[in-house]
Short mmCIF file of C-alpha atoms and ligand atoms in Angstrom, two decimals:
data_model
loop_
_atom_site.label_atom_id
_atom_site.label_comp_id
_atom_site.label_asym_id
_atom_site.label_seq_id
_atom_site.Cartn_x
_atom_site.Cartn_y
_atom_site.Cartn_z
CA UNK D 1 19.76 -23.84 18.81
CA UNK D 2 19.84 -20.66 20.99
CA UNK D 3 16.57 -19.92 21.91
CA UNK D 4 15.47 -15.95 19.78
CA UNK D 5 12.27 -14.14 19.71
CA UNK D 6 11.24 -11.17 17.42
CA UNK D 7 8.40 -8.62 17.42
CA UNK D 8 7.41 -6.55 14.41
CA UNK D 9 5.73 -3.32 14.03
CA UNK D 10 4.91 -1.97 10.32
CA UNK D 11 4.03 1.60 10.39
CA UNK D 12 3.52 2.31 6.39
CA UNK D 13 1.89 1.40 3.51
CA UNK D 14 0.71 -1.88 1.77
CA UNK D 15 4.47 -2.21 0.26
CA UNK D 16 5.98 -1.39 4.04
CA UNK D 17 3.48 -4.51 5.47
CA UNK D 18 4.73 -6.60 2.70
CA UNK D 19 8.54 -5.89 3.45
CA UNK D 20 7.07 -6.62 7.10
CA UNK D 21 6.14 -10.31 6.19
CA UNK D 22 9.20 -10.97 4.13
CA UNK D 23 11.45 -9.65 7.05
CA UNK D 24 9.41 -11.61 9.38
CA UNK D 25 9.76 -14.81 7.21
CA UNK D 26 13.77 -14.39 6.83
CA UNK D 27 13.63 -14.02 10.50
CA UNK D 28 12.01 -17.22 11.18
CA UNK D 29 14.41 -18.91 8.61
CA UNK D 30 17.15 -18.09 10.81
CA UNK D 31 15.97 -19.27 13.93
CA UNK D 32 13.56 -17.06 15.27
CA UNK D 33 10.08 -16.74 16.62
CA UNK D 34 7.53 -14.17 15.90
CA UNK D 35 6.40 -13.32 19.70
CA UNK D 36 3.38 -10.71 19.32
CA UNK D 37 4.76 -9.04 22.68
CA UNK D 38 6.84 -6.50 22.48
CA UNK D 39 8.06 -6.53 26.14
CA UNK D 40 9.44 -10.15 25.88
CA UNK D 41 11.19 -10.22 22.61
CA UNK D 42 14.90 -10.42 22.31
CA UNK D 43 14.76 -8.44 18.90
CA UNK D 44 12.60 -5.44 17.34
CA UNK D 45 12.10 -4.39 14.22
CA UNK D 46 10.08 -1.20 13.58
CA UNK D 47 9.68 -1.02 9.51
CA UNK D 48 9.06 2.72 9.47
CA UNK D 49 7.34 4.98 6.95
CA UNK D 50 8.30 8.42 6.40
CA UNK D 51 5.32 9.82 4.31
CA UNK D 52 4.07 12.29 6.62
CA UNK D 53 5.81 13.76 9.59
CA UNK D 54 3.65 12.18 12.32
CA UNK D 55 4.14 8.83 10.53
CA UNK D 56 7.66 9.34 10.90
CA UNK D 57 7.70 10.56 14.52
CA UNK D 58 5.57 7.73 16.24
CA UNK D 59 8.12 4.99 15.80
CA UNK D 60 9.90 7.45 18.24
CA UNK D 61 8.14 7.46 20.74
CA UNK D 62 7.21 3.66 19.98
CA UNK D 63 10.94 2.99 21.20
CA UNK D 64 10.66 5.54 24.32
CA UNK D 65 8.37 3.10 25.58
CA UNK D 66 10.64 0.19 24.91
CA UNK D 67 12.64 -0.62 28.37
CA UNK D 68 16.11 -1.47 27.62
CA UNK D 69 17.04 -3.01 31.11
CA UNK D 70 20.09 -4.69 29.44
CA UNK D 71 22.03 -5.51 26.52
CA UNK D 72 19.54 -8.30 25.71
CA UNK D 73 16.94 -6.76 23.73
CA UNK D 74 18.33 -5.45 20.02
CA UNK D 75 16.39 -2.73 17.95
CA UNK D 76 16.16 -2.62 14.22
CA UNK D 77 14.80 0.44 12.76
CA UNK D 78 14.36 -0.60 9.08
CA UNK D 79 11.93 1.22 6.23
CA UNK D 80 11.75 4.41 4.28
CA UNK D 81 12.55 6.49 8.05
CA UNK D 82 15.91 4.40 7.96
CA UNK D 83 16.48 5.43 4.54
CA UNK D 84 15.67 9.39 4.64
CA UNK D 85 17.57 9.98 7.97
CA UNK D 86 20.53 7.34 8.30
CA UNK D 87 23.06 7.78 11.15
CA UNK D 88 20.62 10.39 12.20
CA UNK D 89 18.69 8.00 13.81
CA UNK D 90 21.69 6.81 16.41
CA UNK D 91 22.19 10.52 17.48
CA UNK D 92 18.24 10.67 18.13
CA UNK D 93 17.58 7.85 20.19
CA UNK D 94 20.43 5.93 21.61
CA UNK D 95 18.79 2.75 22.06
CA UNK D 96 18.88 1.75 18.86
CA UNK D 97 21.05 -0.67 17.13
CA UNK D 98 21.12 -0.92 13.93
CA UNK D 99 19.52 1.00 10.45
CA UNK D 100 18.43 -0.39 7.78
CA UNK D 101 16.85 0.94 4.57
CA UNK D 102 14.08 -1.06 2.84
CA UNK D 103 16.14 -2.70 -0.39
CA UNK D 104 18.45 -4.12 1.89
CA UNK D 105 16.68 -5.80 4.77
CA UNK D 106 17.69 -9.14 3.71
CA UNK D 107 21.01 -8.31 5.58
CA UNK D 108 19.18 -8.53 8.68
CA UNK D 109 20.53 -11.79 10.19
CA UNK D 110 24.13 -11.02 9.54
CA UNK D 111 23.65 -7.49 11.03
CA UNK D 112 22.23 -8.62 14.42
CA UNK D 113 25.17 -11.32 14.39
CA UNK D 114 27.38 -8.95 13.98
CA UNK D 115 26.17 -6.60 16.20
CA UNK D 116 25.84 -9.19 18.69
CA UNK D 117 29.79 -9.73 18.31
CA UNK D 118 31.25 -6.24 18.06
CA UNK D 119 28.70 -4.54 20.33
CA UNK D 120 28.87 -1.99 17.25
CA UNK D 121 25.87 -0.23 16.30
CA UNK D 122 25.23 -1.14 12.15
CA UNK D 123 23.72 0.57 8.98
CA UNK D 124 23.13 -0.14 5.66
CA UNK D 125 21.01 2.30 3.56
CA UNK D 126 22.55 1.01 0.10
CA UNK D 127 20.01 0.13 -2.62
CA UNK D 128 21.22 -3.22 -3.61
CA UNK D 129 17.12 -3.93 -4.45
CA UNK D 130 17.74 -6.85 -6.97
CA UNK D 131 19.85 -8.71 -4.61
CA UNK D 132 16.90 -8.12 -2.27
CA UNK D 133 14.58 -9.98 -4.56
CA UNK D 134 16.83 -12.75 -5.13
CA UNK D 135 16.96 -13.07 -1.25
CA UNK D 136 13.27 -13.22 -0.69
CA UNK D 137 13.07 -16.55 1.42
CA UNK D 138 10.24 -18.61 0.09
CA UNK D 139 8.38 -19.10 2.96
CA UNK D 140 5.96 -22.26 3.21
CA UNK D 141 3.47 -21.44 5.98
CA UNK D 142 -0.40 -20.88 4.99
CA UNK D 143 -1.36 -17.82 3.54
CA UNK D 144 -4.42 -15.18 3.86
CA UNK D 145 -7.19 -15.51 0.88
CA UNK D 146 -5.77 -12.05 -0.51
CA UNK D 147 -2.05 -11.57 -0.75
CA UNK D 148 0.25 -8.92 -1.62
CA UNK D 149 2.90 -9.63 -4.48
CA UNK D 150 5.49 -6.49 -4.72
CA UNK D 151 6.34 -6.47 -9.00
CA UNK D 152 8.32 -2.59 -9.03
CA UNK D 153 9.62 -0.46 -6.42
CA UNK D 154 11.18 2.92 -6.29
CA UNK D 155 10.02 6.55 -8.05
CA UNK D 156 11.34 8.40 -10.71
CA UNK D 157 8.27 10.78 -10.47
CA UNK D 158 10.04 13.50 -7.92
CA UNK D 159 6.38 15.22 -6.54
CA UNK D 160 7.47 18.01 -5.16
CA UNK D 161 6.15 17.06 -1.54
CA UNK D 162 6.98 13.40 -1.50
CA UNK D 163 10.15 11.43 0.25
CA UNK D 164 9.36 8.10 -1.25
CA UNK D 165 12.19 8.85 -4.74
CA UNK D 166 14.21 9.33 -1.52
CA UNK D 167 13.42 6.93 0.50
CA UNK D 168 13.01 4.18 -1.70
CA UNK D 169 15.15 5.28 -4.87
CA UNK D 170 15.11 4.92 -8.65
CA UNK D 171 12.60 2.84 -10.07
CA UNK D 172 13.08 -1.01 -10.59
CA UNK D 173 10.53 -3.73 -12.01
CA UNK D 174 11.28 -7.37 -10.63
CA UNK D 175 11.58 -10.11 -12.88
CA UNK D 176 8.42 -11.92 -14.58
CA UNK D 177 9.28 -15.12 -13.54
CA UNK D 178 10.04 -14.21 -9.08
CA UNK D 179 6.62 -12.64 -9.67
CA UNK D 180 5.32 -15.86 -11.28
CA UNK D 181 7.28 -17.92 -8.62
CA UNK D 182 5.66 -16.08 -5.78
CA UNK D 183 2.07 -16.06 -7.22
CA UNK D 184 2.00 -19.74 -7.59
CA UNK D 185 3.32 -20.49 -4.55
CA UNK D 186 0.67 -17.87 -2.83
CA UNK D 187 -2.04 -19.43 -4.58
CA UNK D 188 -0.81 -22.76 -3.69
CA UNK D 189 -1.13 -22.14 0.09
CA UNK D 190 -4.59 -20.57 -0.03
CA UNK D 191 -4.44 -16.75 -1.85
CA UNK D 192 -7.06 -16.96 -4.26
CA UNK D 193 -6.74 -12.76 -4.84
CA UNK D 194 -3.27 -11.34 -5.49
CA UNK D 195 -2.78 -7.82 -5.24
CA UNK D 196 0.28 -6.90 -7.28
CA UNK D 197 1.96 -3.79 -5.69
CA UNK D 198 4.06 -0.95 -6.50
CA UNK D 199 4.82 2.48 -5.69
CA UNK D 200 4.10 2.94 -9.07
CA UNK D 201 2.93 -0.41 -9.69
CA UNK D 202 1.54 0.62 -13.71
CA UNK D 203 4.84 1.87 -14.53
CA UNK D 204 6.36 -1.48 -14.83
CA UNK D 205 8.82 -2.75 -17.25
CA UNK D 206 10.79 -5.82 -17.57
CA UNK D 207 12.77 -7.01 -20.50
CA UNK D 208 13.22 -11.06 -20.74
CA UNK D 209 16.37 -13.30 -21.44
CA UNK D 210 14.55 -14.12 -24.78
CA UNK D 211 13.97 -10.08 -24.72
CA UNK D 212 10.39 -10.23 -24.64
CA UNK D 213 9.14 -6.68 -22.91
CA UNK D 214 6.43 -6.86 -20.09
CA UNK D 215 4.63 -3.89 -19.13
CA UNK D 216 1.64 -4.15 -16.33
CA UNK D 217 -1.12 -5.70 -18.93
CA UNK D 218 1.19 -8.27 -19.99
CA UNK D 219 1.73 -8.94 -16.49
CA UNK D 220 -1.97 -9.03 -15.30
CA UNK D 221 -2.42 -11.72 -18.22
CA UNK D 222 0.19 -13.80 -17.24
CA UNK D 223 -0.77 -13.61 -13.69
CA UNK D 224 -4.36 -14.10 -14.31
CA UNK D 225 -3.75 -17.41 -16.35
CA UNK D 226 -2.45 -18.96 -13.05
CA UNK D 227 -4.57 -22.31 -12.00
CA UNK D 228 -7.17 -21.20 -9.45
CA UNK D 229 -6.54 -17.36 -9.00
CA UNK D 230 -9.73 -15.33 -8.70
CA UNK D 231 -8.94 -12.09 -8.11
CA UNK D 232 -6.31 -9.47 -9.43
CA UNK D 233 -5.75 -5.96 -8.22
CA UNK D 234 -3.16 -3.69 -8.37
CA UNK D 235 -2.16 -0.58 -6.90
CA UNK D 236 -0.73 2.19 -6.49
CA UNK D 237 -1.00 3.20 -10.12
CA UNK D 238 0.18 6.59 -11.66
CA UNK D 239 -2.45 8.68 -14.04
CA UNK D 240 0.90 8.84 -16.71
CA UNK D 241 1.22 5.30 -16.63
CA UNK D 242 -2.78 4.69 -17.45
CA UNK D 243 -2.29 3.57 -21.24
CA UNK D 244 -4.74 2.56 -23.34
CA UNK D 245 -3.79 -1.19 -23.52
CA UNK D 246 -4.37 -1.03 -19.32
CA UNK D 247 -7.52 0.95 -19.44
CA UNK D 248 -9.14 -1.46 -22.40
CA UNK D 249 -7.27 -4.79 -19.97
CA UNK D 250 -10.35 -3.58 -17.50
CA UNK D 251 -12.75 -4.34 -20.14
CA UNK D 252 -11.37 -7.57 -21.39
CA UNK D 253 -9.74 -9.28 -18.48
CA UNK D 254 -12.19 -10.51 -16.11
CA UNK D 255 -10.05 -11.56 -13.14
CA UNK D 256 -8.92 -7.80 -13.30
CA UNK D 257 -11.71 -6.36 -9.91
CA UNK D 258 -13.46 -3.50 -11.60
CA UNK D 259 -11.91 -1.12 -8.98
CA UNK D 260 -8.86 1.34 -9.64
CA UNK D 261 -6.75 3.71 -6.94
CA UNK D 262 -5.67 6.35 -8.88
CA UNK D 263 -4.15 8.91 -7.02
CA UNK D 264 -5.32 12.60 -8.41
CA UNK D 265 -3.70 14.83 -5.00
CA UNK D 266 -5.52 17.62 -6.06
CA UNK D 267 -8.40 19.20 -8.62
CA UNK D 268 -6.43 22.29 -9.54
CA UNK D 269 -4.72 22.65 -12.48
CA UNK D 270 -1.92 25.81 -10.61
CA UNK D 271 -1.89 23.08 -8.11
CA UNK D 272 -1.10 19.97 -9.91
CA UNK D 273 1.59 22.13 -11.63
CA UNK D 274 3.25 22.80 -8.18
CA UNK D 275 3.11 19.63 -7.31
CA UNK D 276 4.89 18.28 -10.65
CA UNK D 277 2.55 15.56 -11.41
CA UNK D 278 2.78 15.96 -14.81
CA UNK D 279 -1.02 15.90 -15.65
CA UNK D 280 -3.87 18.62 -15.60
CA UNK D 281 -7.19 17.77 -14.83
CA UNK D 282 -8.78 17.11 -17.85
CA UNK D 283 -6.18 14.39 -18.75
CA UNK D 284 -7.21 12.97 -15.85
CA UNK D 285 -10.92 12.92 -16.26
CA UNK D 286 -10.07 11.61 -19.63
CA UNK D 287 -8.30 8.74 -18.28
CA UNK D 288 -11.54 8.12 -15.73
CA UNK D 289 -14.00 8.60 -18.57
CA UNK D 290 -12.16 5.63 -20.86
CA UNK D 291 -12.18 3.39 -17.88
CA UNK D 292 -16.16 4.19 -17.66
CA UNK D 293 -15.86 3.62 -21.40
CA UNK D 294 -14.04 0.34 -21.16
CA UNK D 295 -15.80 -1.13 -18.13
CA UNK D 296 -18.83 0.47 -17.66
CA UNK D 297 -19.10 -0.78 -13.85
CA UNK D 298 -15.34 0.26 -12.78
CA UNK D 299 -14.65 2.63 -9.77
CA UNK D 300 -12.63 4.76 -8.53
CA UNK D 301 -10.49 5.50 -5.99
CA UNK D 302 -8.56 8.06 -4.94
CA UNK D 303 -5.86 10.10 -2.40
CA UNK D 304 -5.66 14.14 -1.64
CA UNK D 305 -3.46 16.29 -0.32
CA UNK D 306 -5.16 19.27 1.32
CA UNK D 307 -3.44 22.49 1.62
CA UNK D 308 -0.49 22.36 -0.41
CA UNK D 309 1.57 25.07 -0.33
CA UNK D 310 0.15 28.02 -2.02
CA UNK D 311 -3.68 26.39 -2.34
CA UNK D 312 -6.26 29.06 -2.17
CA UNK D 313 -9.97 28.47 -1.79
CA UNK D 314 -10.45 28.29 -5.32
CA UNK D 315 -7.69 25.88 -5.61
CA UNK D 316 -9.41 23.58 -3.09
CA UNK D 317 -13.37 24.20 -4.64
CA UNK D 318 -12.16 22.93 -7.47
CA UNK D 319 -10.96 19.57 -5.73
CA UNK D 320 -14.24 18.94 -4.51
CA UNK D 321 -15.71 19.93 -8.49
CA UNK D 322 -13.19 17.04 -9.38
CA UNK D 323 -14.69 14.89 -6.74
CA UNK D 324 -18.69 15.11 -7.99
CA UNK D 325 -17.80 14.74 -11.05
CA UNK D 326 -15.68 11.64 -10.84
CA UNK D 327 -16.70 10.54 -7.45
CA UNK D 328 -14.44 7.99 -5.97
CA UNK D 329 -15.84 5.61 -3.94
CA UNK D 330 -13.41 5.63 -1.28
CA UNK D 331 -10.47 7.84 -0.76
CA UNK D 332 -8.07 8.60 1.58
CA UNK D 333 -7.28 12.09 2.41
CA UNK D 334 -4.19 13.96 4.01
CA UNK D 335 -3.16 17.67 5.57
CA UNK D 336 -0.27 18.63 3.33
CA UNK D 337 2.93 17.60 5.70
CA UNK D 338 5.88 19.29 4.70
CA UNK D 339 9.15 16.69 4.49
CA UNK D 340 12.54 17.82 4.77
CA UNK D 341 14.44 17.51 1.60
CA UNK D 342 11.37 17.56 -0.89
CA UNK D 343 10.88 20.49 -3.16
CA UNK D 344 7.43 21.50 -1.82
CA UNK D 345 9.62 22.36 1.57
CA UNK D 346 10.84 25.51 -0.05
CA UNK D 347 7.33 27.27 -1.23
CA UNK D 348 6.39 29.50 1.53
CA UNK D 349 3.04 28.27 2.96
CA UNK D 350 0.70 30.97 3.75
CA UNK D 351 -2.33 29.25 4.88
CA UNK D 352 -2.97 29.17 8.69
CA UNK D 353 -3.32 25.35 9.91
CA UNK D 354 -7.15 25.51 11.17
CA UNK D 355 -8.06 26.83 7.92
CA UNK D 356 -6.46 23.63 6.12
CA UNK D 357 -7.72 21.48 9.06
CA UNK D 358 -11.77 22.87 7.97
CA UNK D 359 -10.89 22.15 4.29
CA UNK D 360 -9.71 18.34 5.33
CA UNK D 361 -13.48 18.20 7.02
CA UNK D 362 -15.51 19.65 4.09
CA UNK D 363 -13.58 17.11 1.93
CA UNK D 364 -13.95 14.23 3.77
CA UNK D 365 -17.49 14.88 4.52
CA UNK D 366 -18.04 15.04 1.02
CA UNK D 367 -16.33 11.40 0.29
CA UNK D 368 -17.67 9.94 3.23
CA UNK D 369 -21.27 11.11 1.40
CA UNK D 370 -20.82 9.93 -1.67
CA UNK D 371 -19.29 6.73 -0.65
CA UNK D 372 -22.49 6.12 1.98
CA UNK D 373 -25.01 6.82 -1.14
CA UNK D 374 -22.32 4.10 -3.16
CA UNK D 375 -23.11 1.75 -0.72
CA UNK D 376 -26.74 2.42 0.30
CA UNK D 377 -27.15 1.39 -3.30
CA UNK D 378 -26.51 -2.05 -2.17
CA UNK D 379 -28.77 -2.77 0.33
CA UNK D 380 -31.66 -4.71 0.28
CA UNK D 381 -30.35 -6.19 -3.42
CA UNK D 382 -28.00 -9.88 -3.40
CA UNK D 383 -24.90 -9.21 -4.44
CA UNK D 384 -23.30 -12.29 -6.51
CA UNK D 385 -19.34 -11.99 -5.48
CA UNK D 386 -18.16 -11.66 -2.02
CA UNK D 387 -14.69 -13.15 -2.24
CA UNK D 388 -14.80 -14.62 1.90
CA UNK D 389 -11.29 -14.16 3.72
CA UNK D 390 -12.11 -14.91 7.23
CA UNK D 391 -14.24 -15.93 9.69
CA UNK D 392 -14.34 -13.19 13.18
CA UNK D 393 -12.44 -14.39 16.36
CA UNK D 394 -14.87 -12.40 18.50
CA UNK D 395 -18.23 -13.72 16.85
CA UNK D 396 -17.32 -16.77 14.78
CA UNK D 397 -21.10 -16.12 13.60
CA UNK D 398 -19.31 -13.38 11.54
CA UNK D 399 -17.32 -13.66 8.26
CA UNK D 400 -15.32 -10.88 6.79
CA UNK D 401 -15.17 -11.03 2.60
CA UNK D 402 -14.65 -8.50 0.29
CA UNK D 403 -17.05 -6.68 -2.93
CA UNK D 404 -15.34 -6.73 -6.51
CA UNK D 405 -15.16 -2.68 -5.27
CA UNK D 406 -13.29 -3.94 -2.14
CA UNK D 407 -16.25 -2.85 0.35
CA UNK D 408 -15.90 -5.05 3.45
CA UNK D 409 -18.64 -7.21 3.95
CA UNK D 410 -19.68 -8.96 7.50
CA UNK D 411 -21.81 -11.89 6.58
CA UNK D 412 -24.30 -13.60 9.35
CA UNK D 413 -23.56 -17.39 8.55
CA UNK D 414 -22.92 -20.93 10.41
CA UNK D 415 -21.03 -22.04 7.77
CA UNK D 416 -19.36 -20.52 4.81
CA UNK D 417 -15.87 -21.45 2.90
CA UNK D 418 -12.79 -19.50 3.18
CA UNK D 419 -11.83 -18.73 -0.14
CA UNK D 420 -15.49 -18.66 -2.04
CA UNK D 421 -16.72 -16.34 -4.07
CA UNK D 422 -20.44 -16.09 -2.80
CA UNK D 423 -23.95 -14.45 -2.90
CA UNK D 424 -25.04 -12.21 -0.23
CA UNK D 425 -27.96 -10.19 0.23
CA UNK D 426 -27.20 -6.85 1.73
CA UNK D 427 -29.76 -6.04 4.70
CA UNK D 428 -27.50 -3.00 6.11
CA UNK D 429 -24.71 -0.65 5.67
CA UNK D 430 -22.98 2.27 6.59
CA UNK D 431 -20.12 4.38 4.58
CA UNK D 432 -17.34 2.43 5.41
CA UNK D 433 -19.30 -1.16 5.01
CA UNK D 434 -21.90 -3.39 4.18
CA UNK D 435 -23.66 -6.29 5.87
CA UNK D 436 -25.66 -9.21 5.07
CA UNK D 437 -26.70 -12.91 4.91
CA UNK D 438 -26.09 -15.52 2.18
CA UNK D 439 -28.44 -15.72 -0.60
CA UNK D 440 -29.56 -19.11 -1.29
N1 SAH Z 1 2.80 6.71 -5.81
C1 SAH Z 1 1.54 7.12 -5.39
C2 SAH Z 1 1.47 7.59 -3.96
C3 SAH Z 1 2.41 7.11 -2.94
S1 SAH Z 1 2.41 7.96 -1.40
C4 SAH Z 1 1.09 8.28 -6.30
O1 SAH Z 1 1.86 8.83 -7.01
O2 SAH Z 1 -0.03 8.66 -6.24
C5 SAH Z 1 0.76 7.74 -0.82
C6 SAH Z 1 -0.01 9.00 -0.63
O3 SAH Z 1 0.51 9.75 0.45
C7 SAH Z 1 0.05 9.97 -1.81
O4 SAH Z 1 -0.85 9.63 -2.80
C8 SAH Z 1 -0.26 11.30 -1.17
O5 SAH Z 1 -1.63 11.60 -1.21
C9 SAH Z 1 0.20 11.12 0.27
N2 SAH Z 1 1.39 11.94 0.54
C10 SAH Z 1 2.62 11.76 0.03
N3 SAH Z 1 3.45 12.73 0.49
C11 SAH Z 1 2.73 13.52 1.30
C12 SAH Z 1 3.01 14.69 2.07
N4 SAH Z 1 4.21 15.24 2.06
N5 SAH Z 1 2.02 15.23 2.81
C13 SAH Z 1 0.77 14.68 2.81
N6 SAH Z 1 0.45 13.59 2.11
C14 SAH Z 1 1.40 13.00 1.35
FE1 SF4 Z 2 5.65 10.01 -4.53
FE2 SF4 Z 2 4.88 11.13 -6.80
FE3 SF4 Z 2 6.43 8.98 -6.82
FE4 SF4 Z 2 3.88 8.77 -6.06
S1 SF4 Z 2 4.62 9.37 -8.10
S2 SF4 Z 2 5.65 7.86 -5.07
S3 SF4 Z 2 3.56 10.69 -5.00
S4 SF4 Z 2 6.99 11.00 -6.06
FE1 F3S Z 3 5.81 5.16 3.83
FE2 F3S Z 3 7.89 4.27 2.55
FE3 F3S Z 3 5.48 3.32 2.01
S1 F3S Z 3 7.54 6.36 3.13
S2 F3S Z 3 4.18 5.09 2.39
S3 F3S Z 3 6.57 3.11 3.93
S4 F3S Z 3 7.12 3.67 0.57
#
C-alpha cells in the first residue's frame, strides 16, 4: 500500500474535536497515518469553526504558512467555516483543495481520490448527517478516561448573533442504540466518563422502531446503566430544554456529575429579547434555583456575550447582578463578534470597541473571583472523587484528574491508577485549579 500521512488541526468546540477524532479514525481506516507535523504530511485537514470572526480567520493564515512546493501535499478545509462560506473558500486562498462541511466528512477518502485523479478542486456542503452517523468507523485503538459521545447536532434556535443553525443546520438526534454502540465500546477501551454532546445536547429526541420516545433523561439512564461507567456529563444544554424530569435526573441519578453549562449570554431582559433566546431572566434563575432544589451541591456554569448590539451599561450591570446571584463557577466569556448572515449583523452597534473591551475585564474579573473563592474552599479539606485521566509527560510525579465540578486537579503521587476515582487532600490552588496529594 502507497505510503499516506495526515495532519489535523481542530480549531472549534468540543463537537468540532470530536468530528476531529472521527475524521482522523476514517483516515487511518483508509490507509493513513496521523503524522503530528504539519510540514511532512501528504494531507491536511483543518476542521474549522466559525463562531467568532477571529476563529474563523486563523485557519487562514494557518494555510499561509503551509508551503505548497508541489502538487504533493492536499488541503482539506472541513467544519462549520466550510459550511458558512463554500466555494468562497477556493477564491480566498488558492491552495486549497477541497471543502467540506461537517455532516458530510465521511466523504473524505473518496474526495482526496478523486481529487487526486481529476486534479479538480471538490466540495460538498450537503447535510446528509444520518448517513454521517451510519459511517462513523468504529475505531479500536485505546481511548482517554473521559470521552466525548456526539447524541444531536444542528440548531433550530436561530440567536440572532450565532452561525451555528447555519453552519451546522436543522436539528437531528442520533439513534439510541449508535449512542449505546459507541458508549460501550468507549468504555470497553478505557473511558470510564462519557460526556454526551450536543449543540443543544438537552433538546434531544429520538423515536424507536418499537416507537418508544427518548428525550435526554431517558438517555442519561440508559447510558448510566452501562457496566463500569462512572461518570456522565453533558453539554451544551439550552435553558428551554431544562425540564423538570432533567432538573429532578440531577437529584436522582448519581452517575449524572453535579455540574451543569448552561449558557445564559446575557443578564438583561431588552437584551435576551434581542438576542431571541426565548427566556427572561427570572425563568432562568428559576431553572438554577430547582437545580439547587434538586441537588443541593450542583454548579453552574456558564457563557457571555459582552456588548451585543445595543447593550448599554445598565444592560451589562445587570449581567454581573445575574452573576452574584447565581455565580457560576467557571465561565467562558466573549466580545460580541458580529457574523455575516446572522440577524444581530443588521442592529446598528453603537458602542465604541474599548468600551466593550473594559466591560469583558470587569466581567471576567468578577468570574475569575468568584471561581478563586469556589476553589479556595477546597483547600486544606480531602476531597473523596478525583476521577484520574493521566499521568504528566514532563513530571511523571504529576497526575492530572478531574473534581465532580470538573476543576483540574494535579496530584503529587508515585503511583496512582488511570481510571480511579480517588481521595485527595487539597494543599493549594489557584482560580483555574487545584492541587494536592492522596489521602490515605
Ligand atoms: N448552543 C449553545 C452555544 C453554542 S455556541 C447555547 O445556546 O448556549 C458557544 C458560545 O459561543 C455561545 O454560548 C456564545 O456565548 C458564543 N457565541 C456564539 N456566537 C457568538 C458571536 N457571534 N459572538 C460572540 N460569541 C458568540
Ligand atoms: Fe447558537 Fe442559539 Fe443554537 Fe446555541 S441555541 S447553537 S447560541 S443559535
Ligand atoms: Fe465552531 Fe461549528 Fe462548533 S462554528 S463552535 S465548530 S459548531
Amino acid at each position: 500500500m502507497e505510503n499516506k500521512s495526515f495532519f489535523i488541526k481542530s480549531y472549534g468546540c468540543q463537537m468540532n474535536e470530536y468530528d476531529s477524532e472521527k475524521i482522523a479514525s476514517i483516515l487511518q481506516k483508509d490507509g493513513y497515518m496521523n503524522t503530528g507535523d504539519v510540514s511532512n504530511a501528504d494531507l491536511i485537514v483543518f476542521n474549522t469553526c466559525n463562531i467568532r470572526e477571529k476563529a474563523a480567520q486563523k485557519v487562514y493564515s494557518d494555510i499561509g504558512r503551509v508551503t505548497k512546493k508541489d502538487d504533493s501535499k492536499t488541503i482539506a478545509l472541513v467544519g462549520c467555516v466550510a459550511q458558512a462560506e463554500n466555494d468562497e473558500i477556493f477564491r480566498k486562498n488558492k491552495n486549497v483543495d477541497i471543502v467540506l462541511g461537517p455532516q458530510s466528512y465521511h466523504l473524505l477518502p473518496k474526495m482526496i481520490d478523486v481529487y487526486k485523479k481529476n486534479k479538480e478542486k471538490k466540495i460538498n456542503t450537503e447535510f446528509i448527517i444520518n448517513e454521517k452517523f451510519d459511517f462513523v468507523h468504529e475505531d479500536k485503538s485505546p481511548k482517554g478516561v473521559s470521552s466525548y459521545v456526539t447524541i444531536q447536532e444542528g440548531c433550530d434556535k436561530f440567536c440572532a448573533f450565532c452561525v451555528v443553525p447555519f453552519t451546522r443546520g436543522p436539528e437531528y438526534s442520533r439513534s439510541i442504540k449508535s449512542i449505546i454502540d459507541e458508549s460501550k465500546s468507549l468504555i470497553d477501551r478505557g473511558s470510564k466518563e462519557i460526556v454526551l454532546l450536543g449543540q443543544n445536547v438537552n433538546a434531544y429526541n429520538y423515536k424507536d422502531e418499537k416507537n418508544i420516545v427518548y428525550n435526554i433523561s431517558k438517555l442519561i439512564d440508559e447510558v448510566s446503566k452501562l457496566d463500569n461507567i462512572k461518570r456522565i456529563r453533558y453539554t451544551t444544554s439550552h435553558p428551554n430544554n431544562m425540564d423538570l424530569e432533567l432538573i429532578k435526573l440531577h437529584g436522582s441519578n448519581e452517575k449524572l456529575m453535579p455540574f451543569l453549562h448552561l449558557p445564559v449570554q446575557s443578564g438583561s431582559n431588552e437584551i435576551l429579547k434581542k438576542m431571541n433566546r426565548k427566556y427572561n431572566v427570572d425563568e432562568y434563575k428559576k431553572i438554577t434555583d430547582q437545580l439547587k432544589f434538586y441537588k443541593p451541591n450542583i454548579e453552574i456554569s456558564s457563557d457571555f456575550i459582552v456588548g451585543f448590539p445595543g447593550e448599554t451599561n445598565n444592560d451589562f450591570e445587570s449581567t454581573l447582578d445575574l452573576v452574584e446571584y447565581v455565580k457560576f463557577k467557571q465561565s467562558y466569556s466573549f466580545i460580541y463578534s458580529e457574523r455575516p448572515g446572522t440577524k444581530a449583523a443588521k442592529i446598528s452597534d453603537h458602542t465604541p470597541k474599548d468600551e466593550k473591551k473594559l466591560r469583558l475585564n470587569v466581567l471576567q474579573k468578577k468570574l475569575e473571583d468568584i471561581q478563586l473563592e469556589f476553589n479556595k474552599s477546597f483547600c486544606n479539606k480531602n476531597i473523596t472523587n478525583v476521577l484520574i485521566e493521566n499521568q504528566s509527560q514532563s513530571n511523571p510525579e504529576y497526575f492530572f484528574g478531574r473534581s465532580i465540578y470538573s476543576q483540574p486537579v494535579y496530584v503529587r503521587a508515585k503511583r496512582v491508577s488511570i481510571g480511579d476515582v480517588i481521595p485527595i487532600s487539597i494543599e493549594t490552588c489557584n482560580h483555574k485549579s487545584l492541587y494536592g496529594t492522596i489521602f490515605h
